[in-house]
Amino acid sequence: YYPDGLPMNTSTGTTANAFKYTAKELSLFRGLPVYDYTARHTLPAAGNMFRTMDPFAEKYHGISPYTFCAGDPINFTDPTGREIEKSSMEEWMKNKSNILAKIGELQGDPSATDRIAGLQTVLSVMRMMEKSDIVFSLDNTSEVIGGLEPTSLSSATLNYNGSTSNFVHETKHGVQLVTGDLTIAEENGKFKLDLFDISDEVEAYRAQYSYEPSSFCIAKSIEDINSALIRSIEYNGDLPYYSYPERKLNKQNIHNPDGTINSKLKDEINAEVSIRNSNKIAEIKLKSLLYK
């Protein structure tokens, strides 16, 4: 692609692929190609200008409210058509350097073998994400806890609190999206993550512990981090992971060979979650009585 989004050449194949430049959906508006950036559309044939004004134009006084990426799509991204953000690569590389430094710090410590292996897996995970067709961006301003937030069917933001331990946790969820252990679903024009199970959080917290054990101090070792411990995590009076299904879910086993939904498995999962939700309510009530 040219920086403005127009293709240098087009495919001669017959398979339709609507998601193109920066993984945004390409469609036609009155005969002109437009890219869907969620909040607004761009017109690549017009120098990749937005069709409508920036809803946050007052934040960028020196820039036209119709300009895409401040006129510099090489160094800036605009994942939703609402905010200009600098490329996440600098932040990504800073965290990668911190992980490499931590591995070097742990070398020679016979008790740190599992942590080193965990961090080496994180570096492998990061390489997978770098090569993925899914577009990832970083937001290090999340308060206390982070989260993986889908911004389209092929892009997501890793929200984390600025610490590398929290970054490591969220990268595990990022690669789960790459491998199909998590998927992005669209509902009423909004995007959400699907197929969460308890093992997804076990993996993420083990990676976090590998980098900094004190960031997950309820565990004394990596082996301590299992589904029972994760279900017991309390946050703001809630047990956020309590109802996650025990069975491993991914886009392979949730579908039949013909591509249809495995309704039997779906019903079993829904029944398990329903029971866990009932138990969760009772557990929260019990905790509130004990803490009075």
mmCIF file of C-alpha atoms in Angstrom:
data_model
loop_
_atom_site.group_PDB
_atom_site.id
_atom_site.type_symbol
_atom_site.label_atom_id
_atom_site.label_comp_id
_atom_site.label_asym_id
_atom_site.label_seq_id
_atom_site.Cartn_x
_atom_site.Cartn_y
_atom_site.Cartn_z
ATOM 1 C CA TYR A 1 0.000 0.000 0.000
ATOM 2 C CA TYR A 2 0.914 3.625 -0.474
ATOM 3 C CA PRO A 3 0.964 5.605 2.823
ATOM 4 C CA ASP A 4 -2.456 7.068 1.959
ATOM 5 C CA GLY A 5 -4.023 3.604 1.747
ATOM 6 C CA LEU A 6 -4.432 3.055 -1.996
ATOM 7 C CA PRO A 7 -3.069 -0.304 -3.176
ATOM 8 C CA MET A 8 0.051 -0.441 -5.337
ATOM 9 C CA ASN A 9 -1.566 -3.327 -7.188
ATOM 10 C CA THR A 10 -4.650 -5.483 -6.811
ATOM 11 C CA SER A 11 -5.183 -9.213 -6.549
ATOM 12 C CA THR A 12 -6.425 -11.166 -9.560
ATOM 13 C CA GLY A 13 -7.951 -13.825 -7.313
ATOM 14 C CA THR A 14 -11.660 -14.243 -6.693
ATOM 15 C CA THR A 15 -11.588 -14.526 -2.887
ATOM 16 C CA ALA A 16 -13.087 -11.416 -1.338
ATOM 17 C CA ASN A 17 -11.144 -9.814 1.490
ATOM 18 C CA ALA A 18 -12.742 -6.636 2.786
ATOM 19 C CA PHE A 19 -10.077 -5.929 5.423
ATOM 20 C CA LYS A 20 -7.087 -4.270 3.812
ATOM 21 C CA TYR A 21 -4.916 -1.228 4.685
ATOM 22 C CA THR A 22 -4.198 -1.210 8.479
ATOM 23 C CA ALA A 23 -6.681 -4.124 8.699
ATOM 24 C CA LYS A 24 -9.665 -1.792 8.246
ATOM 25 C CA GLU A 25 -12.721 -2.700 6.182
ATOM 26 C CA LEU A 26 -12.787 -1.241 2.657
ATOM 27 C CA SER A 27 -16.138 -0.392 1.057
ATOM 28 C CA LEU A 28 -17.562 2.045 -1.499
ATOM 29 C CA PHE A 29 -19.230 5.386 -0.767
ATOM 30 C CA ARG A 30 -20.840 6.928 -3.866
ATOM 31 C CA GLY A 31 -18.355 5.042 -5.991
ATOM 32 C CA LEU A 32 -15.291 6.054 -3.959
ATOM 33 C CA PRO A 33 -13.303 3.618 -1.767
ATOM 34 C CA VAL A 34 -13.550 4.364 1.965
ATOM 35 C CA TYR A 35 -11.941 2.715 5.002
ATOM 36 C CA ASP A 36 -14.036 2.150 8.127
ATOM 37 C CA TYR A 37 -12.186 3.426 11.213
ATOM 38 C CA THR A 38 -15.258 2.868 13.442
ATOM 39 C CA ALA A 39 -15.912 6.487 14.420
ATOM 40 C CA ARG A 40 -15.202 7.869 10.932
ATOM 41 C CA HIS A 41 -14.402 6.857 7.350
ATOM 42 C CA THR A 42 -11.341 7.877 5.340
ATOM 43 C CA LEU A 43 -11.126 8.651 1.614
ATOM 44 C CA PRO A 44 -7.748 7.319 0.371
ATOM 45 C CA ALA A 45 -8.335 8.699 -3.134
ATOM 46 C CA ALA A 46 -8.480 12.194 -1.602
ATOM 47 C CA GLY A 47 -5.162 11.849 0.208
ATOM 48 C CA ASN A 48 -6.735 9.703 2.925
ATOM 49 C CA MET A 49 -8.722 12.513 4.512
ATOM 50 C CA PHE A 50 -11.586 11.762 6.890
ATOM 51 C CA ARG A 51 -15.095 12.390 5.526
ATOM 52 C CA THR A 52 -16.261 14.052 8.749
ATOM 53 C CA MET A 53 -14.707 16.278 11.399
ATOM 54 C CA ASP A 54 -12.652 14.936 14.287
ATOM 55 C CA PRO A 55 -14.979 14.755 17.342
ATOM 56 C CA PHE A 56 -11.945 15.731 19.458
ATOM 57 C CA ALA A 57 -10.726 18.495 17.136
ATOM 58 C CA GLU A 58 -10.159 20.844 20.081
ATOM 59 C CA LYS A 59 -7.265 18.613 21.210
ATOM 60 C CA TYR A 60 -5.306 19.202 17.982
ATOM 61 C CA HIS A 61 -5.536 22.939 17.261
ATOM 62 C CA GLY A 62 -2.786 22.961 14.634
ATOM 63 C CA ILE A 63 -4.203 20.100 12.547
ATOM 64 C CA SER A 64 -7.145 20.080 10.148
ATOM 65 C CA PRO A 65 -10.077 18.169 11.726
ATOM 66 C CA TYR A 66 -10.235 16.079 8.534
ATOM 67 C CA THR A 67 -6.546 15.059 8.442
ATOM 68 C CA PHE A 68 -5.720 11.367 8.859
ATOM 69 C CA CYS A 69 -2.928 10.540 11.362
ATOM 70 C CA ALA A 70 -1.818 14.199 11.530
ATOM 71 C CA GLY A 71 -0.700 13.845 7.914
ATOM 72 C CA ASP A 72 1.972 11.295 8.906
ATOM 73 C CA PRO A 73 0.589 7.720 8.675
ATOM 74 C CA ILE A 74 4.126 6.293 8.817
ATOM 75 C CA ASN A 75 4.808 7.389 12.403
ATOM 76 C CA PHE A 76 1.268 7.720 13.778
ATOM 77 C CA THR A 77 -1.801 5.496 13.938
ATOM 78 C CA ASP A 78 -5.474 6.313 14.434
ATOM 79 C CA PRO A 79 -7.131 2.980 15.310
ATOM 80 C CA THR A 80 -10.677 4.287 15.825
ATOM 81 C CA GLY A 81 -10.893 7.559 13.886
ATOM 82 C CA ARG A 82 -11.057 9.461 17.186
ATOM 83 C CA GLU A 83 -7.553 9.534 18.652
ATOM 84 C CA ILE A 84 -4.090 10.079 17.191
ATOM 85 C CA GLU A 85 -1.605 7.822 18.931
ATOM 86 C CA LYS A 86 2.094 7.374 18.350
ATOM 87 C CA SER A 87 3.157 4.003 17.061
ATOM 88 C CA SER A 88 3.325 1.486 19.913
ATOM 89 C CA MET A 89 6.643 0.054 18.754
ATOM 90 C CA GLU A 90 8.781 2.124 21.149
ATOM 91 C CA GLU A 91 6.734 0.967 24.148
ATOM 92 C CA TRP A 92 6.743 -2.609 22.828
ATOM 93 C CA MET A 93 10.546 -2.638 22.506
ATOM 94 C CA LYS A 94 10.990 -1.088 25.968
ATOM 95 C CA ASN A 95 9.036 -3.948 27.540
ATOM 96 C CA LYS A 96 10.909 -6.510 25.471
ATOM 97 C CA SER A 97 14.209 -5.040 26.725
ATOM 98 C CA ASN A 98 12.942 -5.258 30.305
ATOM 99 C CA ILE A 99 12.098 -8.938 29.813
ATOM 100 C CA LEU A 100 15.539 -9.678 28.347
ATOM 101 C CA ALA A 101 17.168 -7.839 31.261
ATOM 102 C CA LYS A 102 15.106 -9.864 33.739
ATOM 103 C CA ILE A 103 16.226 -13.129 32.103
ATOM 104 C CA GLY A 104 19.847 -11.965 32.390
ATOM 105 C CA GLU A 105 19.288 -11.079 36.040
ATOM 106 C CA LEU A 106 17.903 -14.555 36.793
ATOM 107 C CA GLN A 107 20.627 -16.481 34.965
ATOM 108 C CA GLY A 108 22.700 -18.578 37.344
ATOM 109 C CA ASP A 109 19.936 -18.817 39.943
ATOM 110 C CA PRO A 110 19.007 -22.528 40.113
ATOM 111 C CA SER A 111 15.681 -21.695 41.758
ATOM 112 C CA ALA A 112 14.645 -19.449 38.842
ATOM 113 C CA THR A 113 14.583 -22.095 36.096
ATOM 114 C CA ASP A 114 10.789 -22.040 35.746
ATOM 115 C CA ARG A 115 10.687 -18.244 35.675
ATOM 116 C CA ILE A 116 13.345 -18.066 32.955
ATOM 117 C CA ALA A 117 11.452 -20.640 30.875
ATOM 118 C CA GLY A 118 8.255 -18.632 31.353
ATOM 119 C CA LEU A 119 9.910 -15.407 30.193
ATOM 120 C CA GLN A 120 11.478 -17.098 27.180
ATOM 121 C CA THR A 121 7.972 -18.253 26.257
ATOM 122 C CA VAL A 122 6.783 -14.641 26.544
ATOM 123 C CA LEU A 123 9.476 -13.529 24.062
ATOM 124 C CA SER A 124 8.307 -16.275 21.692
ATOM 125 C CA VAL A 125 4.727 -15.071 22.172
ATOM 126 C CA MET A 126 5.761 -11.518 21.281
ATOM 127 C CA ARG A 127 7.375 -12.734 18.050
ATOM 128 C CA MET A 128 4.135 -14.517 17.127
ATOM 129 C CA MET A 129 2.166 -11.326 17.729
ATOM 130 C CA GLU A 130 4.617 -9.301 15.627
ATOM 131 C CA LYS A 131 4.082 -11.652 12.670
ATOM 132 C CA SER A 132 0.314 -11.933 13.126
ATOM 133 C CA ASP A 133 -2.283 -10.458 10.767
ATOM 134 C CA ILE A 134 -3.993 -9.031 13.858
ATOM 135 C CA VAL A 135 -2.990 -5.409 14.487
ATOM 136 C CA PHE A 136 -2.072 -4.763 18.125
ATOM 137 C CA SER A 137 -1.612 -1.381 19.806
ATOM 138 C CA LEU A 138 -0.626 -0.524 23.378
ATOM 139 C CA ASP A 139 -2.210 1.710 25.989
ATOM 140 C CA ASN A 140 -0.194 1.899 29.209
ATOM 141 C CA THR A 141 -2.588 4.190 31.089
ATOM 142 C CA SER A 142 -4.956 1.561 32.508
ATOM 143 C CA GLU A 143 -5.592 1.902 36.246
ATOM 144 C CA VAL A 144 -4.651 -1.069 38.481
ATOM 145 C CA ILE A 145 -5.540 -3.855 36.036
ATOM 146 C CA GLY A 146 -5.407 -4.067 32.258
ATOM 147 C CA GLY A 147 -7.327 -5.873 29.586
ATOM 148 C CA LEU A 148 -7.340 -6.832 25.927
ATOM 149 C CA GLU A 149 -9.832 -4.641 24.068
ATOM 150 C CA PRO A 150 -10.837 -5.522 20.479
ATOM 151 C CA THR A 151 -11.202 -2.470 18.220
ATOM 152 C CA SER A 152 -12.256 -4.366 15.084
ATOM 153 C CA LEU A 153 -12.477 -7.985 13.926
ATOM 154 C CA SER A 154 -8.735 -7.860 13.194
ATOM 155 C CA SER A 155 -7.277 -5.399 15.721
ATOM 156 C CA ALA A 156 -7.019 -5.034 19.486
ATOM 157 C CA THR A 157 -5.493 -2.780 22.129
ATOM 158 C CA LEU A 158 -3.458 -4.162 25.023
ATOM 159 C CA ASN A 159 -4.431 -1.996 27.985
ATOM 160 C CA TYR A 160 -2.018 -2.261 30.915
ATOM 161 C CA ASN A 161 -1.000 -0.197 33.925
ATOM 162 C CA GLY A 162 2.488 0.704 32.712
ATOM 163 C CA SER A 163 4.315 -2.112 34.511
ATOM 164 C CA THR A 164 6.102 -4.791 32.516
ATOM 165 C CA SER A 165 4.558 -7.518 34.692
ATOM 166 C CA ASN A 166 1.060 -6.374 33.661
ATOM 167 C CA PHE A 167 2.250 -6.038 30.045
ATOM 168 C CA VAL A 168 3.464 -9.653 30.133
ATOM 169 C CA HIS A 169 0.050 -10.751 31.433
ATOM 170 C CA GLU A 170 -1.786 -9.009 28.594
ATOM 171 C CA THR A 171 0.574 -10.307 25.886
ATOM 172 C CA LYS A 172 -0.504 -13.821 26.852
ATOM 173 C CA HIS A 173 -4.077 -12.818 26.060
ATOM 174 C CA GLY A 174 -2.826 -11.221 22.847
ATOM 175 C CA VAL A 175 -1.287 -14.456 21.612
ATOM 176 C CA GLN A 176 -4.424 -16.360 22.679
ATOM 177 C CA LEU A 177 -6.178 -14.200 20.106
ATOM 178 C CA VAL A 178 -3.561 -15.154 17.503
ATOM 179 C CA THR A 179 -3.852 -18.905 18.197
ATOM 180 C CA GLY A 180 -7.661 -18.955 18.358
ATOM 181 C CA ASP A 181 -7.931 -19.639 22.091
ATOM 182 C CA LEU A 182 -9.746 -16.295 22.124
ATOM 183 C CA THR A 183 -11.775 -14.830 19.277
ATOM 184 C CA ILE A 184 -13.327 -11.457 18.475
ATOM 185 C CA ALA A 185 -17.094 -11.350 18.053
ATOM 186 C CA GLU A 186 -19.223 -8.463 16.808
ATOM 187 C CA GLU A 187 -22.542 -7.731 18.485
ATOM 188 C CA ASN A 188 -24.733 -4.717 17.703
ATOM 189 C CA GLY A 189 -21.820 -2.917 16.100
ATOM 190 C CA LYS A 190 -19.530 -3.477 19.089
ATOM 191 C CA PHE A 191 -16.607 -5.867 19.408
ATOM 192 C CA LYS A 192 -15.991 -8.230 22.304
ATOM 193 C CA LEU A 193 -13.718 -11.131 23.209
ATOM 194 C CA ASP A 194 -15.190 -14.615 23.158
ATOM 195 C CA LEU A 195 -14.190 -18.138 24.279
ATOM 196 C CA PHE A 196 -12.620 -17.151 27.615
ATOM 197 C CA ASP A 197 -11.928 -20.126 29.880
ATOM 198 C CA ILE A 198 -10.079 -20.370 33.178
ATOM 199 C CA SER A 199 -6.883 -21.723 31.591
ATOM 200 C CA ASP A 200 -6.498 -18.444 29.674
ATOM 201 C CA GLU A 201 -6.069 -16.607 32.975
ATOM 202 C CA VAL A 202 -3.892 -19.329 34.507
ATOM 203 C CA GLU A 203 -1.450 -18.902 31.598
ATOM 204 C CA ALA A 204 -1.508 -15.106 31.873
ATOM 205 C CA TYR A 205 -0.914 -15.004 35.633
ATOM 206 C CA ARG A 206 1.881 -17.573 35.388
ATOM 207 C CA ALA A 207 3.619 -15.370 32.810
ATOM 208 C CA GLN A 208 3.122 -12.327 35.055
ATOM 209 C CA TYR A 209 4.580 -14.197 38.040
ATOM 210 C CA SER A 210 7.581 -15.251 35.933
ATOM 211 C CA TYR A 211 8.506 -11.611 35.458
ATOM 212 C CA GLU A 212 7.736 -10.310 38.954
ATOM 213 C CA PRO A 213 6.467 -12.671 41.692
ATOM 214 C CA SER A 214 5.552 -9.741 43.954
ATOM 215 C CA SER A 215 3.009 -8.560 41.356
ATOM 216 C CA PHE A 216 0.939 -11.670 42.156
ATOM 217 C CA CYS A 217 1.774 -12.179 45.796
ATOM 218 C CA ILE A 218 -1.031 -14.633 46.616
ATOM 219 C CA ALA A 219 1.060 -17.292 44.830
ATOM 220 C CA LYS A 220 4.262 -18.687 46.348
ATOM 221 C CA SER A 221 5.381 -20.405 43.141
ATOM 222 C CA ILE A 222 4.341 -20.816 39.518
ATOM 223 C CA GLU A 223 2.882 -24.235 40.371
ATOM 224 C CA ASP A 224 0.555 -22.567 42.890
ATOM 225 C CA ILE A 225 -1.191 -20.734 40.066
ATOM 226 C CA ASN A 226 -4.081 -22.990 39.071
ATOM 227 C CA SER A 227 -7.773 -22.641 38.299
ATOM 228 C CA ALA A 228 -8.804 -22.782 41.978
ATOM 229 C CA LEU A 229 -6.478 -19.908 42.895
ATOM 230 C CA ILE A 230 -7.587 -17.795 39.926
ATOM 231 C CA ARG A 231 -11.264 -18.303 40.787
ATOM 232 C CA SER A 232 -10.557 -17.021 44.312
ATOM 233 C CA ILE A 233 -9.240 -13.640 43.090
ATOM 234 C CA GLU A 234 -11.402 -10.842 44.444
ATOM 235 C CA TYR A 235 -11.597 -7.372 42.917
ATOM 236 C CA ASN A 236 -13.888 -4.564 44.102
ATOM 237 C CA GLY A 237 -16.201 -7.001 45.860
ATOM 238 C CA ASP A 238 -16.463 -9.277 42.824
ATOM 239 C CA LEU A 239 -14.921 -12.609 41.809
ATOM 240 C CA PRO A 240 -14.235 -11.773 38.136
ATOM 241 C CA TYR A 241 -12.957 -15.215 37.089
ATOM 242 C CA TYR A 242 -15.185 -17.426 39.240
ATOM 243 C CA SER A 243 -17.632 -18.323 36.446
ATOM 244 C CA TYR A 244 -15.063 -19.038 33.719
ATOM 245 C CA PRO A 245 -15.550 -22.569 32.335
ATOM 246 C CA GLU A 246 -13.019 -25.238 33.248
ATOM 247 C CA ARG A 247 -12.979 -26.814 29.801
ATOM 248 C CA LYS A 248 -10.430 -25.489 27.308
ATOM 249 C CA LEU A 249 -12.194 -23.508 24.581
ATOM 250 C CA ASN A 250 -10.860 -22.457 21.188
ATOM 251 C CA LYS A 251 -12.245 -21.801 17.739
ATOM 252 C CA GLN A 252 -11.380 -25.371 16.697
ATOM 253 C CA ASN A 253 -13.356 -27.306 19.312
ATOM 254 C CA ILE A 254 -16.270 -24.847 19.424
ATOM 255 C CA HIS A 255 -16.985 -25.612 15.757
ATOM 256 C CA ASN A 256 -17.951 -28.815 13.977
ATOM 257 C CA PRO A 257 -15.887 -29.993 10.965
ATOM 258 C CA ASP A 258 -18.429 -28.329 8.637
ATOM 259 C CA GLY A 259 -17.918 -24.951 10.332
ATOM 260 C CA THR A 260 -21.192 -24.894 12.273
ATOM 261 C CA ILE A 261 -21.253 -24.245 16.026
ATOM 262 C CA ASN A 262 -20.844 -27.321 18.227
ATOM 263 C CA SER A 263 -24.211 -26.814 19.931
ATOM 264 C CA LYS A 264 -23.709 -29.708 22.368
ATOM 265 C CA LEU A 265 -20.463 -28.230 23.691
ATOM 266 C CA LYS A 266 -22.007 -24.753 23.755
ATOM 267 C CA ASP A 267 -24.946 -26.028 25.841
ATOM 268 C CA GLU A 268 -22.597 -27.830 28.238
ATOM 269 C CA ILE A 269 -20.509 -24.675 28.696
ATOM 270 C CA ASN A 270 -23.596 -22.508 29.239
ATOM 271 C CA ALA A 271 -24.882 -24.960 31.855
ATOM 272 C CA GLU A 272 -21.515 -24.960 33.661
ATOM 273 C CA VAL A 273 -21.329 -21.151 33.640
ATOM 274 C CA SER A 274 -24.901 -20.919 34.950
ATOM 275 C CA ILE A 275 -24.083 -23.192 37.898
ATOM 276 C CA ARG A 276 -20.857 -21.304 38.598
ATOM 277 C CA ASN A 277 -22.730 -17.981 38.521
ATOM 278 C CA SER A 278 -25.142 -19.265 41.175
ATOM 279 C CA ASN A 279 -22.253 -20.482 43.317
ATOM 280 C CA LYS A 280 -20.461 -17.168 42.777
ATOM 281 C CA ILE A 281 -23.374 -15.178 44.207
ATOM 282 C CA ALA A 282 -23.416 -17.418 47.283
ATOM 283 C CA GLU A 283 -19.630 -17.120 47.654
ATOM 284 C CA ILE A 284 -19.713 -13.310 47.478
ATOM 285 C CA LYS A 285 -22.495 -13.186 50.091
ATOM 286 C CA LEU A 286 -20.492 -15.475 52.368
ATOM 287 C CA LYS A 287 -17.374 -13.324 52.016
ATOM 288 C CA SER A 288 -19.339 -10.159 52.794
ATOM 289 C CA LEU A 289 -20.676 -11.753 56.001
ATOM 290 C CA LEU A 290 -17.211 -12.921 57.067
ATOM 291 C CA TYR A 291 -15.687 -9.475 56.523
ATOM 292 C CA LYS A 292 -18.377 -7.601 58.497
#
